[in-house]
Coordinates of C-alpha atoms in Angstrom, one line a residue:
X221 CA -13.4 -1.9 21.0
X222 CA -15.6 1.1 20.1
X223 CA -18.7 0.0 18.1
X224 CA -19.0 1.5 14.7
X225 CA -22.3 3.5 14.6
X226 CA -23.1 2.5 11.1
X227 CA -22.6 -1.1 11.9
X228 CA -25.0 -1.0 14.8
X229 CA -27.5 0.8 12.7
X230 CA -27.5 -1.9 10.1
X231 CA -27.8 -4.6 12.7
X232 CA -30.6 -2.8 14.6
X233 CA -32.6 -2.4 11.5
X234 CA -32.3 -6.0 10.3
X235 CA -31.9 -8.2 13.4
X236 CA -35.4 -8.2 14.6
X237 CA -36.8 -10.0 11.6
X238 CA -34.1 -12.6 11.2
X239 CA -35.2 -16.2 10.7
X240 CA -33.5 -19.4 9.4
X241 CA -32.6 -19.6 5.7
X242 CA -32.9 -23.4 5.4
X243 CA -34.5 -26.3 7.2
X244 CA -32.8 -27.4 10.4
X245 CA -31.0 -30.7 10.2
X246 CA -30.6 -30.6 6.4
X247 CA -26.9 -30.9 6.8
X248 CA -24.7 -32.4 9.6
X249 CA -22.9 -29.1 10.0
X250 CA -26.2 -27.2 10.2
X251 CA -25.7 -25.6 6.8
X252 CA -28.0 -25.7 3.8
X253 CA -27.6 -28.5 1.4
X254 CA -26.2 -27.8 -2.0
X255 CA -28.9 -27.1 -4.6
X256 CA -28.8 -28.2 -8.2
X257 CA -28.4 -25.5 -10.9
X258 CA -31.8 -23.9 -11.8
X259 CA -32.1 -23.8 -15.6
X260 CA -35.4 -22.1 -15.9
X261 CA -37.0 -19.5 -13.6
X262 CA -39.3 -16.5 -13.4
X263 CA -37.1 -13.4 -13.5
X264 CA -38.1 -10.5 -11.2
X265 CA -36.5 -7.1 -10.9
X266 CA -33.6 -6.8 -8.4
X267 CA -34.3 -4.2 -5.8
X268 CA -31.9 -5.1 -2.9
X269 CA -29.9 -2.1 -1.7
X270 CA -26.8 -4.0 -0.8
X271 CA -26.6 -5.4 -4.3
X272 CA -27.7 -2.4 -6.2
X273 CA -24.4 -2.2 -8.1
X274 CA -24.4 -5.8 -9.2
X275 CA -23.7 -6.4 -12.9
X276 CA -27.3 -7.6 -13.5
X277 CA -30.8 -6.2 -12.7
X278 CA -33.0 -9.3 -12.4
X279 CA -33.1 -12.3 -10.0
X280 CA -35.4 -15.2 -9.2
X281 CA -36.9 -17.2 -6.3
X282 CA -36.3 -19.5 -4.7
X283 CA -32.6 -18.6 -4.3
X284 CA -29.8 -21.1 -3.8
X285 CA -30.2 -20.5 0.0
X286 CA -33.9 -21.3 -0.3
X287 CA -35.2 -17.8 0.3
X288 CA -38.6 -17.5 -1.4
X289 CA -39.3 -13.8 -1.0
X290 CA -37.6 -10.4 -0.5
X291 CA -38.6 -10.4 3.1
X292 CA -36.9 -13.7 3.6
X293 CA -33.7 -12.4 2.0
X294 CA -33.6 -9.1 3.9
X295 CA -34.2 -10.7 7.3
X296 CA -31.7 -13.6 6.8
X297 CA -28.4 -13.8 8.8
X298 CA -26.6 -14.1 5.5
X299 CA -27.9 -10.7 4.3
X300 CA -27.0 -9.1 7.6
X301 CA -23.5 -10.5 7.5
X302 CA -23.0 -9.4 3.9
X303 CA -24.0 -5.9 4.9
X304 CA -21.4 -5.6 7.7
X305 CA -18.4 -7.5 6.4
X306 CA -17.2 -4.2 5.0
X307 CA -16.8 -2.8 8.5
X308 CA -15.7 -6.0 10.3
X309 CA -12.8 -6.4 7.8
X310 CA -12.0 -2.7 7.9
X311 CA -12.6 -2.2 4.1
X312 CA -10.5 -5.1 3.0
X313 CA -11.7 -7.1 -0.1
X314 CA -14.5 -4.5 -0.6
X315 CA -16.6 -4.4 -2.8
X316 CA -15.5 -7.8 -4.2
X317 CA -16.8 -9.9 -1.2
X318 CA -20.1 -8.1 -1.3
X319 CA -20.7 -8.6 -5.0
X320 CA -19.6 -12.2 -4.7
X321 CA -22.2 -12.7 -1.9
X322 CA -24.9 -11.0 -3.9
X323 CA -24.3 -13.6 -6.7
X324 CA -25.5 -16.3 -4.3
X325 CA -28.0 -14.4 -2.2
X326 CA -29.9 -13.0 -5.2
X327 CA -28.8 -15.1 -8.2
X328 CA -28.6 -13.7 -11.7
X329 CA -31.6 -14.3 -13.9
X330 CA -31.9 -13.4 -17.6
X331 CA -34.1 -14.7 -20.3
X332 CA -36.0 -17.0 -18.0
X333 CA -32.9 -18.8 -16.8
X334 CA -30.7 -18.4 -13.8
X335 CA -26.9 -18.3 -14.1
X336 CA -24.4 -19.3 -11.5
X337 CA -21.2 -17.5 -10.7
X338 CA -17.8 -18.9 -11.6
X339 CA -15.9 -21.0 -9.2
X340 CA -12.4 -19.7 -10.1
X341 CA -13.5 -16.2 -9.2
X342 CA -14.6 -17.4 -5.8
X343 CA -11.4 -19.4 -5.3
X344 CA -9.2 -16.5 -6.3
X345 CA -11.0 -14.1 -3.9
X346 CA -10.9 -16.6 -1.0
X347 CA -7.2 -17.0 -1.4
X348 CA -6.7 -13.2 -1.4
X349 CA -9.2 -12.5 1.5
X350 CA -8.7 -15.4 3.8
X351 CA -6.0 -13.6 5.8
X352 CA -8.4 -10.8 6.6
X353 CA -10.9 -13.3 8.0
X354 CA -8.1 -15.1 10.0
X355 CA -7.0 -11.7 11.4
X356 CA -10.4 -11.4 13.2
X357 CA -10.7 -15.1 13.9
X358 CA -13.8 -15.5 11.6
X359 CA -14.6 -18.5 9.5
X360 CA -15.2 -18.1 5.8
X361 CA -19.0 -17.7 5.3
X362 CA -20.7 -21.0 4.3
X363 CA -22.7 -19.3 1.5
X364 CA -19.4 -18.4 -0.2
X365 CA -18.4 -22.0 -0.4
X366 CA -16.8 -22.2 -3.8
X367 CA -17.5 -25.8 -4.4
X368 CA -21.2 -25.6 -3.3
X369 CA -22.6 -22.4 -4.8
X370 CA -20.2 -21.8 -7.7
X371 CA -19.7 -23.6 -10.9
X372 CA -16.8 -24.3 -13.4
X373 CA -16.3 -22.2 -16.5
X374 CA -17.2 -25.1 -18.8
X375 CA -20.7 -25.2 -17.4
X376 CA -21.5 -21.6 -18.5
X377 CA -20.8 -19.5 -15.4
X378 CA -20.4 -15.8 -15.3
X379 CA -17.9 -13.5 -13.5
X380 CA -19.8 -11.5 -10.7
X381 CA -16.8 -9.1 -10.6
X382 CA -16.7 -8.5 -14.3
X383 CA -18.3 -5.0 -14.0
X384 CA -15.7 -4.1 -11.4
X385 CA -12.9 -5.1 -13.6
X386 CA -14.5 -3.6 -16.6
X387 CA -14.5 -0.1 -15.0
X388 CA -10.7 -0.4 -14.8
X389 CA -10.1 -1.9 -18.2
X390 CA -12.3 0.5 -20.2
X391 CA -10.5 2.5 -22.9
X392 CA -10.7 6.2 -23.2
X393 CA -10.1 7.4 -26.7
X394 CA -8.0 10.5 -27.2
X395 CA -9.6 13.5 -28.9
X396 CA -9.3 13.1 -32.7
X397 CA -6.2 14.6 -34.3
X398 CA -4.0 14.5 -31.1
X399 CA -0.8 12.5 -31.1
X400 CA -0.4 9.6 -28.6
X401 CA 2.3 11.6 -26.8
X402 CA -0.3 14.2 -25.9
X403 CA -0.6 14.9 -22.1
X404 CA -3.9 16.4 -20.9
X405 CA -3.0 18.8 -18.1
X406 CA -6.2 18.5 -16.1
X407 CA -7.5 17.0 -13.0
X408 CA -8.3 13.2 -13.3
X409 CA -11.1 11.4 -11.6
X410 CA -10.4 8.0 -10.2
X411 CA -11.7 6.3 -13.4
X412 CA -9.9 8.7 -15.7
X413 CA -6.6 8.1 -13.7
X414 CA -6.9 4.4 -14.1
X415 CA -7.7 4.6 -17.8
X416 CA -4.7 6.9 -18.4
X417 CA -2.3 4.6 -16.5
X418 CA -3.6 1.5 -18.2
X419 CA -3.4 3.1 -21.6
X420 CA 0.1 4.3 -20.9
X421 CA 1.2 0.8 -19.9
X422 CA -0.3 -0.6 -23.0
X423 CA 1.5 1.9 -25.2
X424 CA 4.8 1.0 -23.6
X425 CA 4.2 -2.7 -22.8
X426 CA 7.8 -3.6 -23.2
X427 CA 8.9 -1.3 -20.3
X428 CA 5.7 -0.7 -18.3
X429 CA 2.8 -2.5 -16.6
X430 CA 0.1 -1.7 -14.0
X431 CA -0.6 -3.6 -10.8
X432 CA -2.7 -3.0 -7.7
X433 CA -1.1 -3.2 -4.2
X434 CA -4.5 -3.4 -2.5
X435 CA -7.8 -1.6 -2.0
X436 CA -8.9 1.6 -0.3
X437 CA -11.5 1.4 2.4
X438 CA -14.2 2.0 -0.2
X439 CA -12.8 -0.6 -2.5
X440 CA -10.8 1.4 -5.0
X441 CA -7.7 -0.2 -6.4
X442 CA -4.4 1.4 -5.2
X443 CA -3.0 1.3 -8.7
X444 CA 0.7 1.4 -9.5
X445 CA 2.4 1.9 -12.9
X446 CA 5.8 0.4 -13.1
X447 CA 8.6 1.1 -15.5
X448 CA 11.5 -1.2 -16.0
X449 CA 13.4 -3.1 -18.8
X450 CA 11.7 -6.2 -17.4
X451 CA 8.4 -5.0 -15.9
X452 CA 7.0 -7.3 -13.2
X453 CA 10.3 -8.7 -11.9
X454 CA 13.3 -7.6 -9.8
X455 CA 16.6 -7.7 -11.7
X456 CA 19.9 -8.3 -10.1
X457 CA 21.4 -5.1 -8.9
X458 CA 18.7 -2.9 -10.5
X459 CA 17.6 -0.5 -7.8
X460 CA 13.9 0.0 -7.0
X461 CA 12.4 3.4 -6.4
X462 CA 8.9 4.5 -5.7
X463 CA 7.0 7.8 -5.8
X464 CA 3.7 8.2 -3.9
X465 CA 1.1 10.9 -4.3
X466 CA -2.2 12.0 -2.7
X467 CA -1.6 10.4 0.7
X468 CA -3.8 13.2 1.9
X469 CA -6.9 13.2 -0.4
X470 CA -7.1 17.0 -0.7
X471 CA -3.4 17.4 -1.7
X472 CA -3.8 16.6 -5.3
X473 CA -0.8 18.2 -7.1
X474 CA 1.3 15.1 -6.5
X475 CA -1.4 12.9 -7.9
X476 CA -1.4 14.8 -11.1
X477 CA 2.4 15.1 -11.3
X478 CA 2.7 11.3 -11.2
X479 CA 0.0 10.8 -13.8
X480 CA 1.9 13.2 -16.1
X481 CA 5.3 11.7 -15.3
X482 CA 4.0 8.2 -16.3
X483 CA 2.9 9.5 -19.7
X484 CA 6.1 11.5 -20.1
X485 CA 8.4 8.5 -19.3
X486 CA 6.5 6.4 -21.8
X487 CA 6.5 8.9 -24.6
X488 CA 10.1 9.9 -24.2
X489 CA 11.2 6.3 -24.1
X490 CA 9.4 5.6 -27.4
X491 CA 10.9 8.8 -28.9
X492 CA 14.4 7.6 -28.1
X493 CA 15.3 10.1 -25.4
X494 CA 18.7 8.8 -24.2
X495 CA 18.3 10.0 -20.7
X496 CA 14.9 8.4 -20.2
X497 CA 15.9 5.2 -22.0
X498 CA 19.0 4.9 -19.7
X499 CA 16.9 5.6 -16.6
X500 CA 14.3 2.9 -17.5
X501 CA 16.9 0.4 -18.6
X502 CA 18.8 0.6 -15.3
X503 CA 16.1 1.4 -12.7
X504 CA 12.8 -0.1 -11.7
X505 CA 10.4 2.8 -11.0
X506 CA 7.0 2.4 -9.3
X507 CA 4.5 5.3 -9.4
X508 CA 1.5 5.3 -7.1
X509 CA -0.4 8.5 -8.0
X510 CA -3.1 8.1 -5.4
X511 CA -2.7 6.4 -2.0
X512 CA -6.0 7.9 -0.8
X513 CA -8.5 7.8 -3.6
X514 CA -11.5 7.9 -1.2
X515 CA -10.3 11.2 0.3
X516 CA -9.7 12.6 -3.2
X517 CA -13.4 12.0 -4.1
X518 CA -14.5 14.1 -1.1
X519 CA -12.1 16.9 -2.0
X520 CA -12.9 16.8 -5.7
X521 CA -16.6 17.0 -4.9
X522 CA -15.9 20.5 -3.6
X523 CA -13.7 21.3 -6.5
X524 CA -10.5 23.3 -7.0
X525 CA -10.6 26.7 -5.4
X526 CA -13.5 25.7 -3.1
X527 CA -11.8 22.9 -1.2
X528 CA -11.1 23.5 2.5
X529 CA -7.8 23.0 4.2
X530 CA -8.7 19.6 5.6
X531 CA -11.8 18.5 3.7
X532 CA -10.9 15.1 2.2
X533 CA -7.5 14.9 3.9
X534 CA -8.3 11.7 5.7
X535 CA -9.4 8.4 4.3
X536 CA -13.0 7.1 4.4
X537 CA -12.4 5.9 8.0
X538 CA -11.5 9.4 9.0
X539 CA -7.8 8.4 9.5
X540 CA -4.9 10.5 8.6
X541 CA -2.8 8.0 6.6
X542 CA 0.4 9.9 7.3
X543 CA -0.1 9.4 11.1
X544 CA -1.3 5.8 10.8
X545 CA 2.1 3.9 10.4
X546 CA 3.8 2.3 13.4
X547 CA 5.7 4.7 15.6
X548 CA 9.2 3.2 15.3
X549 CA 11.0 6.5 15.9
X550 CA 10.2 6.4 19.7
X551 CA 11.7 2.9 19.8
X552 CA 14.7 4.1 17.8
X553 CA 15.4 6.8 20.4
X554 CA 15.2 4.2 23.2
X555 CA 17.5 1.8 21.4
X556 CA 20.0 4.4 20.4
X557 CA 20.9 5.1 24.0
X558 CA 22.1 1.4 24.3
X559 CA 25.5 0.5 22.9
X560 CA 25.7 -2.6 20.7
X561 CA 22.0 -2.8 19.9
X562 CA 20.8 -2.4 16.3
X563 CA 18.7 0.6 15.5
X564 CA 17.6 -0.4 12.0
X565 CA 14.9 -2.8 10.7
X566 CA 13.0 -2.2 13.9
X567 CA 10.2 -4.7 14.3
X568 CA 6.5 -3.7 14.6
X569 CA 5.1 -3.9 18.1
X570 CA 2.2 -6.2 18.6
X571 CA 0.4 -3.3 20.3
X572 CA 0.3 -1.4 17.0
X573 CA -2.3 -3.8 15.7
X574 CA -4.6 -3.1 18.6
X575 CA -5.4 0.2 17.1
X576 CA -7.2 1.0 13.9
X577 CA -5.0 0.4 10.9
X578 CA -6.3 1.6 7.5
X579 CA -6.3 -0.9 4.6
X580 CA -4.3 1.7 2.6
X581 CA -1.6 1.7 5.3
X582 CA -1.6 -2.1 5.3
X583 CA -1.2 -2.1 1.6
X584 CA 1.8 0.2 1.7
X585 CA 3.5 -1.8 4.5
X586 CA 3.0 -5.1 2.6
X587 CA 4.3 -3.5 -0.6
X588 CA 7.5 -2.3 1.0
X589 CA 8.0 -5.7 2.6
X590 CA 7.7 -7.4 -0.8
X591 CA 9.9 -5.2 -2.9
X592 CA 13.5 -4.1 -1.8
X593 CA 13.0 -0.4 -2.3
X594 CA 16.1 1.8 -2.1
X595 CA 14.6 5.3 -2.5
X596 CA 11.2 6.9 -2.2
X597 CA 9.4 10.3 -2.2
X598 CA 6.0 11.2 -0.9
X599 CA 4.4 14.1 -2.6
X600 CA 2.2 16.5 -0.6
X601 CA 0.8 20.0 -0.7
X602 CA 0.4 23.0 1.5
X603 CA 3.9 24.5 1.4
X604 CA 6.9 24.6 -0.9
X605 CA 9.8 22.7 0.8
X606 CA 11.5 19.3 0.9
X607 CA 11.6 17.6 4.3
X608 CA 13.5 14.5 5.4
X609 CA 13.5 12.2 8.5
X610 CA 13.2 12.2 11.3
X611 CA 9.7 13.6 11.5
X612 CA 9.3 12.9 15.2
X613 CA 11.3 14.9 17.7
X614 CA 13.8 13.1 19.9
X615 CA 12.2 14.9 22.8
X616 CA 8.5 14.0 22.4
X617 CA 7.3 17.2 24.0
X618 CA 9.3 19.5 21.7
X619 CA 7.1 20.5 18.8
X620 CA 10.1 21.8 16.8
X621 CA 13.5 20.2 17.3
X622 CA 16.3 19.2 14.9
X623 CA 16.2 15.4 15.0
X624 CA 18.6 13.9 12.4
X625 CA 19.0 10.3 11.4
X626 CA 22.4 8.6 11.2
X627 CA 22.2 9.3 7.4
X628 CA 21.7 13.0 7.8
X629 CA 24.3 13.9 5.1
X630 CA 22.7 11.5 2.6
X631 CA 19.2 12.8 3.3
X632 CA 20.3 16.3 2.8
X633 CA 21.8 15.4 -0.6
X634 CA 18.5 13.7 -1.6
X635 CA 16.5 16.7 -0.5
X636 CA 18.8 19.1 -2.4
X637 CA 18.6 16.9 -5.5
X638 CA 15.0 18.0 -5.7
X639 CA 15.0 21.5 -4.3
X640 CA 18.2 22.7 -6.1
X641 CA 16.6 22.2 -9.6
X642 CA 13.1 23.4 -8.7
X643 CA 12.8 27.0 -10.0
X644 CA 10.4 28.2 -7.4
X645 CA 12.2 26.6 -4.5
X646 CA 15.3 28.5 -5.7
X647 CA 13.5 31.8 -6.1
X648 CA 15.2 34.3 -3.7
X649 CA 12.0 36.1 -2.8
X650 CA 11.0 35.6 0.9
X651 CA 7.4 36.7 0.1
X652 CA 6.8 33.7 -2.1
X653 CA 5.2 30.4 -1.1
X654 CA 7.7 28.6 1.0
X655 CA 9.8 31.8 1.4
X656 CA 10.3 31.1 5.1
X657 CA 12.5 28.1 4.2
X658 CA 14.8 30.1 1.8
X659 CA 17.7 30.4 4.3
X660 CA 17.8 26.6 4.6
X661 CA 17.8 26.1 0.8
X662 CA 14.2 25.0 0.8
X663 CA 15.0 21.8 2.7
X664 CA 14.4 21.1 6.3
X665 CA 14.6 18.2 8.8
X666 CA 11.0 17.2 9.4
X667 CA 11.0 17.4 13.2
X668 CA 12.7 20.8 13.0
X669 CA 9.6 22.0 11.0
X670 CA 7.0 20.3 13.2
X671 CA 7.0 17.0 15.0
X672 CA 4.5 14.2 14.5
X673 CA 4.4 10.4 15.0
X674 CA 3.2 7.6 12.7
X675 CA 4.7 9.1 9.5
X676 CA 5.4 7.0 6.4
X677 CA 9.0 8.4 5.9
X678 CA 10.2 7.4 9.4
X679 CA 8.7 4.0 9.0
X680 CA 10.4 3.4 5.7
X681 CA 13.8 4.3 7.1
X682 CA 13.5 2.4 10.4
X683 CA 11.8 -0.8 9.2
X684 CA 13.3 -1.3 5.7
X685 CA 16.3 -0.3 3.6
X686 CA 14.3 2.5 2.0
X687 CA 15.2 6.2 2.3
X688 CA 12.1 8.4 1.8
X689 CA 11.8 12.2 1.7
X690 CA 8.6 14.3 1.7
X691 CA 8.1 17.0 -1.0
X692 CA 5.6 19.8 -0.5
X693 CA 4.7 21.0 -4.0
X694 CA 3.0 24.3 -3.3
X695 CA 0.8 26.3 -0.9
X696 CA -2.4 25.5 -2.7
X697 CA -3.5 22.0 -1.9
X698 CA -6.1 21.7 -4.7
X699 CA -4.8 24.0 -7.5
X700 CA -7.0 25.2 -10.3
X701 CA -6.7 23.3 -13.6
X702 CA -4.9 26.2 -15.3
X703 CA -2.1 26.0 -12.8
X704 CA -1.3 22.3 -13.5
X705 CA 0.9 22.8 -16.6
X706 CA 3.1 25.3 -14.7
X707 CA 3.4 22.9 -11.8
X708 CA 4.5 20.2 -14.2
X709 CA 7.1 22.4 -15.7
X710 CA 8.5 23.3 -12.2
X711 CA 8.6 19.6 -11.0
X712 CA 9.5 17.6 -14.1
X713 CA 13.3 18.1 -13.8
X714 CA 13.3 17.7 -10.0
X715 CA 11.4 14.4 -10.3
X716 CA 13.8 13.0 -12.9
X717 CA 16.8 14.3 -10.9
X718 CA 15.5 12.6 -7.8
X719 CA 14.9 9.3 -9.5
X720 CA 18.5 9.3 -10.8
X721 CA 19.7 9.7 -7.2
X722 CA 19.0 6.0 -6.6
X723 CA 22.3 5.3 -8.4
X724 CA 24.4 7.1 -5.8
X725 CA 26.6 5.3 -3.4
X726 CA 27.5 1.6 -3.8
X727 CA 25.9 -1.6 -4.8
X728 CA 27.0 -5.2 -5.1
X729 CA 26.3 -8.9 -4.4
X730 CA 27.1 -10.9 -1.3
X731 CA 27.8 -14.5 -1.9
X732 CA 29.5 -17.4 -0.1
X733 CA 32.7 -19.1 -1.4
X734 CA 30.6 -21.3 -3.8
X735 CA 28.9 -18.2 -5.4
X736 CA 25.6 -18.8 -3.7
X737 CA 23.8 -15.6 -2.8
X738 CA 23.6 -14.7 0.9
X739 CA 20.3 -13.1 1.7
X740 CA 19.7 -10.9 4.7
X741 CA 23.4 -10.3 5.1
X742 CA 24.1 -6.9 6.8
X743 CA 26.0 -4.1 5.1
X744 CA 27.5 -1.8 7.7
X745 CA 29.3 1.5 7.2
X746 CA 31.6 2.7 10.0
X747 CA 30.4 5.9 11.5
X748 CA 26.8 5.4 10.3
X749 CA 24.7 3.5 12.8
X750 CA 22.2 2.2 10.2
X751 CA 22.7 -1.0 8.3
X752 CA 21.0 -2.2 5.1
X753 CA 20.4 -5.9 4.2
X754 CA 20.7 -7.9 1.1
X755 CA 17.7 -9.0 -1.0
X756 CA 16.9 -12.7 -1.7
X757 CA 19.3 -12.7 -4.6
X758 CA 22.1 -11.4 -2.4
X759 CA 22.2 -8.0 -4.0
X760 CA 22.3 -4.7 -2.0
X761 CA 22.3 -1.0 -2.5
X762 CA 23.7 1.5 0.0
X763 CA 23.1 5.2 -0.6
X764 CA 26.2 7.1 0.5
X765 CA 27.5 10.6 0.2
X766 CA 30.9 11.3 -1.5
X767 CA 34.0 10.5 0.6
X768 CA 35.9 7.5 2.0
X769 CA 33.9 4.8 3.8
X770 CA 34.8 1.6 5.5
X771 CA 32.1 -0.9 4.5
X772 CA 31.6 -4.3 6.2
X773 CA 29.5 -7.3 5.1
X774 CA 28.6 -9.9 7.6
X775 CA 26.0 -12.7 8.1
X776 CA 25.5 -15.3 10.8
X777 CA 27.8 -18.3 10.3
X778 CA 30.3 -16.3 8.2
X779 CA 33.4 -14.3 8.8
X780 CA 32.9 -10.6 8.2
X781 CA 34.6 -8.9 5.3
X782 CA 35.8 -5.3 5.4
X783 CA 36.6 -3.0 2.5
X784 CA 37.5 0.7 2.1
X785 CA 35.7 2.5 -0.7
X786 CA 36.0 6.1 -2.0
X787 CA 33.1 7.8 -3.7
X788 CA 34.2 10.7 -5.9
X789 CA 32.4 14.0 -5.5
X790 CA 30.8 13.9 -9.0
X791 CA 30.3 10.2 -9.3
X792 CA 26.7 9.6 -10.6
X793 CA 26.8 5.8 -10.9
X794 CA 26.9 3.5 -7.9
X795 CA 30.2 1.9 -7.5
X796 CA 30.2 -1.9 -7.5
X797 CA 31.5 -3.5 -4.3
X798 CA 31.0 -7.3 -4.0
X799 CA 31.6 -9.4 -1.0
X800 CA 32.5 -13.1 -0.7
X801 CA 31.9 -14.4 2.8
X802 CA 33.8 -17.4 4.2
X803 CA 32.1 -19.8 6.6
X804 CA 33.3 -19.7 10.2
X805 CA 35.3 -22.7 11.4
X806 CA 34.2 -22.3 15.0
X807 CA 30.8 -21.3 16.3
X808 CA 29.2 -18.1 15.0
X809 CA 30.3 -14.8 16.4
X810 CA 28.0 -12.7 18.4
X811 CA 26.3 -10.3 16.1
X812 CA 24.4 -7.2 17.0
X813 CA 20.9 -8.1 18.0
X814 CA 17.9 -7.4 15.8
X815 CA 15.8 -9.0 13.1
X816 CA 16.8 -9.0 9.4
X817 CA 14.9 -6.9 6.8
X818 CA 13.3 -9.7 4.9
X819 CA 12.0 -11.7 7.8
X820 CA 8.6 -10.3 8.7
X821 CA 8.8 -10.3 12.5
X822 CA 6.9 -8.6 15.2
X823 CA 7.6 -8.1 18.9
X824 CA 5.0 -9.5 21.3
X825 CA 4.4 -7.9 24.7
X826 CA 6.8 -10.3 26.4
X827 CA 9.6 -9.2 24.1
X828 CA 9.7 -12.4 22.2
X829 CA 9.8 -12.6 18.4
X830 CA 6.8 -14.0 16.6
X831 CA 6.4 -14.4 12.9
X832 CA 4.0 -12.0 11.2
X833 CA 2.1 -12.7 8.0
X834 CA 1.3 -9.0 7.6
X835 CA -2.4 -9.7 8.2
X836 CA -1.6 -9.9 12.0
X837 CA -3.9 -11.3 14.6
X838 CA -5.0 -8.5 16.9
X839 CA -4.3 -9.4 20.5
X840 CA -7.5 -7.6 21.7
X841 CA -9.5 -9.5 19.3
X842 CA -8.4 -13.0 20.1
X843 CA -10.9 -14.9 22.3
X844 CA -9.9 -16.5 25.5
X845 CA -10.4 -20.2 25.8
X846 CA -14.2 -21.0 25.5
X847 CA -15.2 -17.4 24.7
X848 CA -16.4 -15.9 21.5
X849 CA -14.5 -13.5 19.3
X850 CA -14.9 -9.7 19.8
X851 CA -17.3 -9.3 16.8
X852 CA -19.8 -11.9 18.0
X853 CA -21.5 -9.4 20.3
X854 CA -22.6 -7.6 17.1
X855 CA -24.9 -10.6 16.3
X856 CA -26.3 -11.3 19.8
X857 CA -29.6 -9.6 18.8
X858 CA -30.2 -12.2 16.1
X859 CA -31.7 -14.8 18.4
X860 CA -32.5 -17.5 17.7
X861 CA -30.7 -17.6 14.4
X862 CA -27.3 -16.2 15.0
X863 CA -24.7 -16.8 12.2
X864 CA -22.9 -19.5 14.2
X865 CA -21.3 -20.7 10.9
X866 CA -18.9 -17.7 11.3
X867 CA -17.4 -19.3 14.4
X868 CA -14.3 -21.4 13.9
X869 CA -14.9 -23.4 17.1

């Protein structure tokens, strides 16, 4: 594995002075003994760079780890580990882990008394972050022992992450005299975006809520605002749709459009707009305005009009997030040449995890595994066109080649649903932005435009039930503020029209003869080699173009059921088609091979299925019998006081 330069620099600077942080033999495990709470102390100013953003500015000595000076703290293995966890865990749980560690390494001191951090905060963070440690075969650091160094709430503890949460919960008052429905058509910083989304969710609490799907590499929440008649839960046969913006940090129009859309949906719902009320009462909508908040900060520092074509495009790890997903399209082309093999819900190869996977990418992958999304759009900038899968050419060496999915007709309908009501996309001038796509109706197959691997849209289609298109909102990636209102006017109706497309096709519930839901049942459509699967409640959604279709439901241990359905040309509500499966009297029939959607499986190098917890162990990082994990070499210069407490064995 290539060694991160910054990681080496930190270790080289700190390693030489490392020394033990407690007396040898003080604990059978070699760890420091638990210290009693210190009620009185001499407070000194906190000047430790790693902890400069802690919620307090004074500490005291000795610390709970028995460090008695700044030199002892800065040369300790605990301090070195705290400084590099960010890199070892590839940005996961940052800055939470660092701030939690600071609360032990340099305890809070105020008014001549030390205060200990809350145990429940530690326990919550350990539960969330343990998979990240397991993925690199590292033990939970002893100095983050929740029972030893943290205290219950009733004993007067404090929350070391309070400031981090406070930044997200802070209110931003509207300018005086403006109605609550006012939308500020301006660029939003990360903090402003979070405040607007949280304020919007508070205004429409009966139909909206915010939640985070994870953190960026630099620790920013990937914040989603959800709209539904019952926010926070999946309702039977209510389709789920997501819109994602700012996957490239310097393509900011999509980010702002989704911030405006969230405010618009809330305001119009409260004002009684029947279209919006019907949409929110029948659909669960998830808006992620910024998938790449770190990249946005880089682009925003240059400002609108000054931003380069690629400055801020990547995340903080210098990864292009829309090239960072598993390449399942190549596997699809291989499978498609074999008759009788499933080409949908393709598992993720174990080899994928050997590469560098961004925390933002992991968050999206886990998100779409958790929620049964039906429809999605990713909003970009740089041109004016709607593209749809496949994005990778069926002949890898062809840079431009029409490469349709089995659902080509449906994808074209989805793309047209956006383009046909966009005034600029329908402008007949070939000299305008996107004019070269005019003959195709401002839509194009992605690979026919330009081919690339690792895209999010192909991954959605081949790994889950979700159909995703890509919308390029304009030729200027970071438009000036005065252009934002016009962009909103051009995209408001296309966004609403696209959201309503989730109700096309058919939906229903698959049950057994006793009425019990059958999850992971397959819904097949003759002539379309791409199946969808039922959610845990047995419900399904199948986007289909108008016409007659033969639909089949089947599951292991049950007889398959076949129905003919006709979808009228102008039908705008999904037709309900339920299936009742009868158990087989004899042994189960041979079904087409392939894993089901809801089972998180991966393929190991031998071709055998292995369960995946979405914080996958990396094959290159697993130690052979008797050897040390890959990251141990980073600490070899810390002799004689290496952090052996990070080893699991």
